[in-house]
Amino acid sequence: MRLRIILPPNLETSAPRDAIPTKLEIELSPGKNSAPEKVGMDQLAALDEAGRVAAFSLLQWGGGKLGSFLQLDREQLAQLVTQLSGQSCFFWANKPKEPIDWIFSELVGVSEHLGQESSKGNEPISEEQEIEDLEEPSEPELPDLSGYEGTPLRVDGSTHYLAISLPSREHPCYDEIRELVQSYRFKLEPGNRKWWLRDRHQTLNFLGEHWDDLERRYGAEFSANFQQRAAGIPEAKIKTEVIEERNGYNVSVSISAGQASEREISQSLNTGKSYVETNGKVYLLRKDRLKNLQTAQKKLSLDFNAPLLHNGNYKIPYSRGAEVEECLSELNPNFKPPATWRARSEALKDLTRLPAPNLDSSLENTLRGYQKTGVAWLYHLFNHQLGGILADEMGLGKTLQALSFISSLKGGATSSKTRSATQPSLIVCPASLVENWRREAAKFVPHLTVFANHGTNRLQNASESLRYDLIITSYGTLIRDRKLFADISFRCVIGDEAQHIKNRRTLNAKAIATLQTEGRFLLTGTPIENSIQDLMSLLDFIMPGGWKPIPNGARGDERRWHERRILEQAAPYILRRTKQAVATELPEKIEQVLFVDMTPEQKSVYDNARRFAENEISQLEKSGASEGAIRMKTLTQLLRLRQTCCDPRLIDDSLRPEHSSKLNSFSELLEEAMDGEHRILVFSQFVSLLSILKEQLEEQSIPYCYIDGSTRNRMAEVDRFNDSSNIPIFLISLKAGGTGLNLTAADTVVHFDPWWNPAAEAQATDRAHRIGQTKVVTSYKLIVSDSVEEKVLLMQNQKRKLLEDIFEASEAANAKITMQDLKELI
């Protein structure tokens, strides 16, 4: 049983008024919901602890009753969000079956409207982001003593007593120091104004606990007597030792205090003593050193509640070497990991030290510097039996880097395993991108034999895969061909648009996880799209079994500690560069053609429209119709084919959104762009298509601006977009937005349907790429393969004037073209 709290889509406007209309339901079992009025109070005991606490709050606000409808203020909703942190209890009213996602401890689309600080990205994962609420709890800042000219704190004594003279009252820490000596029961002697502690045990404990504070925080002066009789007290040392084992290392971290036995050291720790005494010698257990030791032991054991041990032994897999090395070096500055450890981790800490991959001359000349680094990073991880997530910002060429990496494997990557030269690699991607991957492979790695396992073109058996260097398939096809792929041993598997496996319980995630392969990698611009659980699903794929999940029931500091721990572990295996970071290597404008395959339903509509067009033209020719009538009919049929390419619902409204391959591809593009905080201009010649896009955006509650030929005040929409950074997308029709607009607030342009006049297309792109633009502009052109769109694209340079006449002339019927040209397009 769980609570279902259903929130209004207009939360952004209702929250500031502290009038949030909210619906409450009780989920008795999966899919079976009940009004709270029908559930007895005794039944609420079946809720988990967090649910019972939240239910009690709701009872109080409802005057002792749980009702289906109530009005909450921001403070009340914020309280529920805190009480039910991480649970799938919150829903939007327009999407009652999809729980609202969490990003760490924040509820997406909700927390930011409740006066709570929002989480940002994580430095190790994304260079331009920080996760402030997941940073290590910081040490108290050291006071600034540079301007202090009064009497300093003075310390005298030995291992048996201490005599402390307080500083002047102007000292920044005067009150803190006075409270400290009083808490240790120092006694003030009025005659000399010194605070005395005459107890050997208490003296040693005080020195062990606060020596670091005396030196660094309070700026104490130590008398010559103290330096002679106490400053030489030896400290217990922390020892680290690493032994390489199969699949990882055994790391031991222990405390050493002269000849003291483990039992003596353990007894001191267990009784709270800050020193160890053995054979007449005393060794201080300094608090600051022990704190560092316990922090390291928590990290090594992956346990927030790990106790401080005098001798801990930990099994560390290869994947944790880079992450663990830093804390071990802090414990022991002389820590020297084994050569295999260094080989794996040092290059990951400094990417300039990565060995260059084996690339052919064409790729060597094509790849930019940062792309070569990306290929080298993938190659390095593969050769050390590690996986990774290439999370470069959109437009930086993740596809090209992945193909170059696969090419480098064929060129002779080596590892401890002996691999067959015939092992294929596998790319798994959304169905809408299969054709684009195939074309990119043909363009950049033509020396590889490639097979697109999709649609009706499928492998018949596992042995057939050995004929290819690279196989490309979709997530959906992988599920259907799961048994076939289970019998293939791949050299490397790469999952594109990795958000498709963010939920490990989905068929997508299960199908790709079961593949046999020596290397596992993911491509995504959104490594943490909704929550830390998304990232955990991705990590489980790239290195199965290498990640300890967040314990059930972890809340508050413990949960944040585990979230931070996962991010630190993952950081070396996530490579993300932004356009801003590599701007010097990029042109001002990146132009990219994305080819998409038609869906079967779309293909059927297109083929029917094409056959109908051919028959109509043939019938007109046989009937002796004038050339003008035939030309007009042909242009009309061309229009229908182009509309089918965009969205077959423009021709057949009985179809569904997922039947449009372009819409599917655009959704992927939009998701990644928005996650990277890019702002997008979308151009189309069809107002009917823009209406479809508007409906989709409204269903997803994505704000947008819009201009078509009927828009009266275009500049008001332009100003709204330029002035409102929370509006990510601007839909613009060709006739309304081709000229006269300055939209430099956008840095991404999508041509949903191609404009066959290249000058007009460039003019549209320049709405964003013009004077005043400070970012690199990326322009995407969506093209349906094996269609009129692709044919015209191929003819563009050869018959540019002809195409302008067909698609841009104000009087298309009078365009000076031959009927043969028109028939070729159809």
Tab-separated table of N, CA and C in Angstrom, residues 2-70:
chain	number	residue	atom	x	y	z
A	2	ARG	N	0.465	2.254	-0.760
A	2	ARG	CA	1.211	3.512	-0.745
A	2	ARG	C	0.278	4.677	-1.056
A	3	LEU	N	0.743	5.875	-0.706
A	3	LEU	CA	0.006	7.100	-1.010
A	3	LEU	C	0.234	7.482	-2.464
A	4	ARG	N	-0.784	8.080	-3.076
A	4	ARG	CA	-0.662	8.683	-4.401
A	4	ARG	C	-1.081	10.147	-4.276
A	5	ILE	N	-0.128	11.048	-4.425
A	5	ILE	CA	-0.388	12.486	-4.284
A	5	ILE	C	-0.353	13.089	-5.687
A	6	ILE	N	-1.493	13.564	-6.162
A	6	ILE	CA	-1.642	14.000	-7.551
A	6	ILE	C	-1.685	15.523	-7.586
A	7	LEU	N	-0.748	16.101	-8.333
A	7	LEU	CA	-0.529	17.550	-8.330
A	7	LEU	C	-1.009	18.177	-9.631
A	8	PRO	N	-1.349	19.465	-9.597
A	8	PRO	CA	-1.858	20.138	-10.798
A	8	PRO	C	-0.720	20.497	-11.755
A	9	PRO	N	-0.946	20.420	-13.079
A	9	PRO	CA	0.097	20.793	-14.042
A	9	PRO	C	0.498	22.263	-13.938
A	10	ASN	N	-0.412	23.110	-13.389
A	10	ASN	CA	-0.099	24.541	-13.273
A	10	ASN	C	0.532	24.869	-11.920
A	11	LEU	N	1.297	23.948	-11.371
A	11	LEU	CA	1.917	24.155	-10.063
A	11	LEU	C	2.750	25.435	-10.026
A	12	GLU	N	3.389	25.735	-11.151
A	12	GLU	CA	4.254	26.922	-11.206
A	12	GLU	C	3.493	28.198	-10.848
A	13	THR	N	2.217	28.255	-11.207
A	13	THR	CA	1.430	29.458	-10.924
A	13	THR	C	0.645	29.339	-9.617
A	14	SER	N	0.254	28.117	-9.251
A	14	SER	CA	-0.541	27.967	-8.021
A	14	SER	C	0.323	27.981	-6.761
A	15	ALA	N	1.578	27.535	-6.876
A	15	ALA	CA	2.443	27.484	-5.692
A	15	ALA	C	2.702	28.862	-5.089
A	16	PRO	N	3.046	29.891	-5.884
A	16	PRO	CA	3.296	31.209	-5.273
A	16	PRO	C	2.085	31.760	-4.514
A	17	ARG	N	0.882	31.294	-4.872
A	17	ARG	CA	-0.331	31.764	-4.174
A	17	ARG	C	-0.612	30.927	-2.920
A	18	ASP	N	0.239	29.915	-2.681
A	18	ASP	CA	0.018	28.986	-1.566
A	18	ASP	C	-1.383	28.377	-1.632
A	19	ALA	N	-1.802	28.064	-2.853
A	19	ALA	CA	-3.115	27.450	-3.070
A	19	ALA	C	-2.945	26.351	-4.108
A	20	ILE	N	-2.458	25.184	-3.666
A	20	ILE	CA	-2.118	24.087	-4.566
A	20	ILE	C	-3.208	23.018	-4.475
A	21	PRO	N	-4.117	22.960	-5.439
A	21	PRO	CA	-5.164	21.930	-5.394
A	21	PRO	C	-4.539	20.543	-5.570
A	22	THR	N	-4.821	19.652	-4.652
A	22	THR	CA	-4.146	18.356	-4.606
A	22	THR	C	-5.179	17.243	-4.438
A	23	LYS	N	-4.957	16.151	-5.158
A	23	LYS	CA	-5.824	14.979	-5.027
A	23	LYS	C	-5.042	13.872	-4.333
A	24	LEU	N	-5.712	13.171	-3.424
A	24	LEU	CA	-5.080	12.087	-2.678
A	24	LEU	C	-5.781	10.765	-2.991
A	25	GLU	N	-4.984	9.752	-3.279
A	25	GLU	CA	-5.496	8.399	-3.480
A	25	GLU	C	-4.653	7.422	-2.663
A	26	ILE	N	-5.217	6.257	-2.394
A	26	ILE	CA	-4.478	5.184	-1.729
A	26	ILE	C	-4.351	4.027	-2.720
A	27	GLU	N	-3.111	3.649	-3.041
A	27	GLU	CA	-2.892	2.500	-3.914
A	27	GLU	C	-2.867	1.249	-3.050
A	28	LEU	N	-3.919	0.452	-3.157
A	28	LEU	CA	-4.031	-0.755	-2.333
A	28	LEU	C	-3.136	-1.865	-2.858
A	29	SER	N	-3.005	-1.935	-4.176
A	29	SER	CA	-2.129	-2.900	-4.844
A	29	SER	C	-1.849	-2.319	-6.221
A	30	PRO	N	-0.826	-2.821	-6.919
A	30	PRO	CA	-0.497	-2.240	-8.230
A	30	PRO	C	-1.705	-2.161	-9.151
A	31	GLY	N	-2.029	-0.923	-9.559
A	31	GLY	CA	-3.145	-0.700	-10.476
A	31	GLY	C	-4.501	-0.583	-9.817
A	32	LYS	N	-4.572	-0.812	-8.495
A	32	LYS	CA	-5.854	-0.727	-7.800
A	32	LYS	C	-5.802	0.419	-6.801
A	33	ASN	N	-6.516	1.515	-7.131
A	33	ASN	CA	-6.498	2.715	-6.305
A	33	ASN	C	-7.859	2.925	-5.642
A	34	SER	N	-7.827	3.544	-4.469
A	34	SER	CA	-9.063	3.789	-3.734
A	34	SER	C	-9.064	5.212	-3.189
A	35	ALA	N	-10.269	5.785	-3.059
A	35	ALA	CA	-10.398	7.077	-2.393
A	35	ALA	C	-10.061	6.891	-0.919
A	36	PRO	N	-9.363	7.841	-0.301
A	36	PRO	CA	-8.976	7.671	1.105
A	36	PRO	C	-10.169	7.551	2.046
A	37	GLU	N	-11.334	8.134	1.668
A	37	GLU	CA	-12.520	8.037	2.521
A	37	GLU	C	-12.978	6.590	2.705
A	38	LYS	N	-12.597	5.721	1.734
A	38	LYS	CA	-13.043	4.334	1.793
A	38	LYS	C	-12.049	3.426	2.507
A	39	VAL	N	-10.950	3.998	2.978
A	39	VAL	CA	-9.915	3.205	3.639
A	39	VAL	C	-9.962	3.489	5.133
A	40	GLY	N	-10.088	2.475	5.922
A	40	GLY	CA	-10.138	2.655	7.372
A	40	GLY	C	-8.789	3.070	7.934
A	41	MET	N	-8.819	3.779	9.076
A	41	MET	CA	-7.579	4.239	9.686
A	41	MET	C	-6.653	3.074	10.035
A	42	ASP	N	-7.254	1.951	10.436
A	42	ASP	CA	-6.426	0.807	10.808
A	42	ASP	C	-5.689	0.234	9.597
A	43	GLN	N	-6.269	0.399	8.409
A	43	GLN	CA	-5.622	-0.114	7.201
A	43	GLN	C	-4.363	0.671	6.843
A	44	LEU	N	-4.293	1.935	7.283
A	44	LEU	CA	-3.130	2.761	6.960
A	44	LEU	C	-1.858	2.218	7.592
A	45	ALA	N	-2.000	1.312	8.547
A	45	ALA	CA	-0.816	0.698	9.161
A	45	ALA	C	-0.007	-0.086	8.139
A	46	ALA	N	-0.639	-0.449	7.011
A	46	ALA	CA	0.073	-1.195	5.971
A	46	ALA	C	1.039	-0.319	5.180
A	47	LEU	N	0.947	1.015	5.348
A	47	LEU	CA	1.905	1.914	4.702
A	47	LEU	C	3.278	1.717	5.325
A	48	ASP	N	4.336	2.013	4.553
A	48	ASP	CA	5.659	1.970	5.164
A	48	ASP	C	5.807	3.161	6.107
A	49	GLU	N	6.948	3.233	6.796
A	49	GLU	CA	7.104	4.252	7.837
A	49	GLU	C	6.972	5.663	7.268
A	50	ALA	N	7.623	5.914	6.112
A	50	ALA	CA	7.541	7.251	5.509
A	50	ALA	C	6.104	7.573	5.125
A	51	GLY	N	5.376	6.565	4.604
A	51	GLY	CA	3.987	6.778	4.216
A	51	GLY	C	3.106	7.083	5.407
A	52	ARG	N	3.359	6.397	6.547
A	52	ARG	CA	2.557	6.654	7.751
A	52	ARG	C	2.799	8.062	8.285
A	53	VAL	N	4.086	8.501	8.231
A	53	VAL	CA	4.403	9.865	8.687
A	53	VAL	C	3.682	10.893	7.814
A	54	ALA	N	3.707	10.673	6.496
A	54	ALA	CA	3.040	11.608	5.577
A	54	ALA	C	1.527	11.579	5.787
A	55	ALA	N	0.976	10.386	5.989
A	55	ALA	CA	-0.464	10.269	6.219
A	55	ALA	C	-0.874	11.009	7.493
A	56	PHE	N	-0.037	10.938	8.522
A	56	PHE	CA	-0.331	11.652	9.764
A	56	PHE	C	-0.363	13.166	9.519
A	57	SER	N	0.589	13.664	8.709
A	57	SER	CA	0.592	15.093	8.369
A	57	SER	C	-0.694	15.464	7.635
A	58	LEU	N	-1.108	14.634	6.681
A	58	LEU	CA	-2.325	14.904	5.918
A	58	LEU	C	-3.565	14.878	6.822
A	59	LEU	N	-3.568	13.970	7.791
A	59	LEU	CA	-4.667	13.919	8.753
A	59	LEU	C	-4.771	15.214	9.539
A	60	GLN	N	-3.639	15.715	9.981
A	60	GLN	CA	-3.630	16.968	10.743
A	60	GLN	C	-4.173	18.118	9.908
A	61	TRP	N	-3.720	18.194	8.635
A	61	TRP	CA	-4.149	19.311	7.786
A	61	TRP	C	-5.616	19.158	7.396
A	62	GLY	N	-6.127	17.939	7.404
A	62	GLY	CA	-7.509	17.693	7.030
A	62	GLY	C	-8.450	17.646	8.219
A	63	GLY	N	-8.015	18.110	9.385
A	63	GLY	CA	-8.871	18.134	10.562
A	63	GLY	C	-9.199	16.764	11.091
A	64	GLY	N	-8.263	15.825	10.962
A	64	GLY	CA	-8.474	14.475	11.482
A	64	GLY	C	-9.075	13.507	10.489
A	65	LYS	N	-9.292	13.948	9.238
A	65	LYS	CA	-9.848	13.073	8.215
A	65	LYS	C	-8.985	13.144	6.955
A	66	LEU	N	-8.923	12.009	6.262
A	66	LEU	CA	-8.250	11.978	4.964
A	66	LEU	C	-9.311	12.110	3.885
A	67	GLY	N	-9.207	13.181	3.082
A	67	GLY	CA	-10.151	13.395	1.998
A	67	GLY	C	-9.467	13.284	0.650
A	68	SER	N	-10.272	13.096	-0.385
A	68	SER	CA	-9.720	12.954	-1.736
A	68	SER	C	-9.134	14.254	-2.258
A	69	PHE	N	-9.707	15.385	-1.833
A	69	PHE	CA	-9.244	16.664	-2.351
A	69	PHE	C	-8.882	17.591	-1.194
A	70	LEU	N	-7.743	18.251	-1.337
A	70	LEU	CA	-7.341	19.229	-0.336
A	70	LEU	C	-6.490	20.285	-1.019
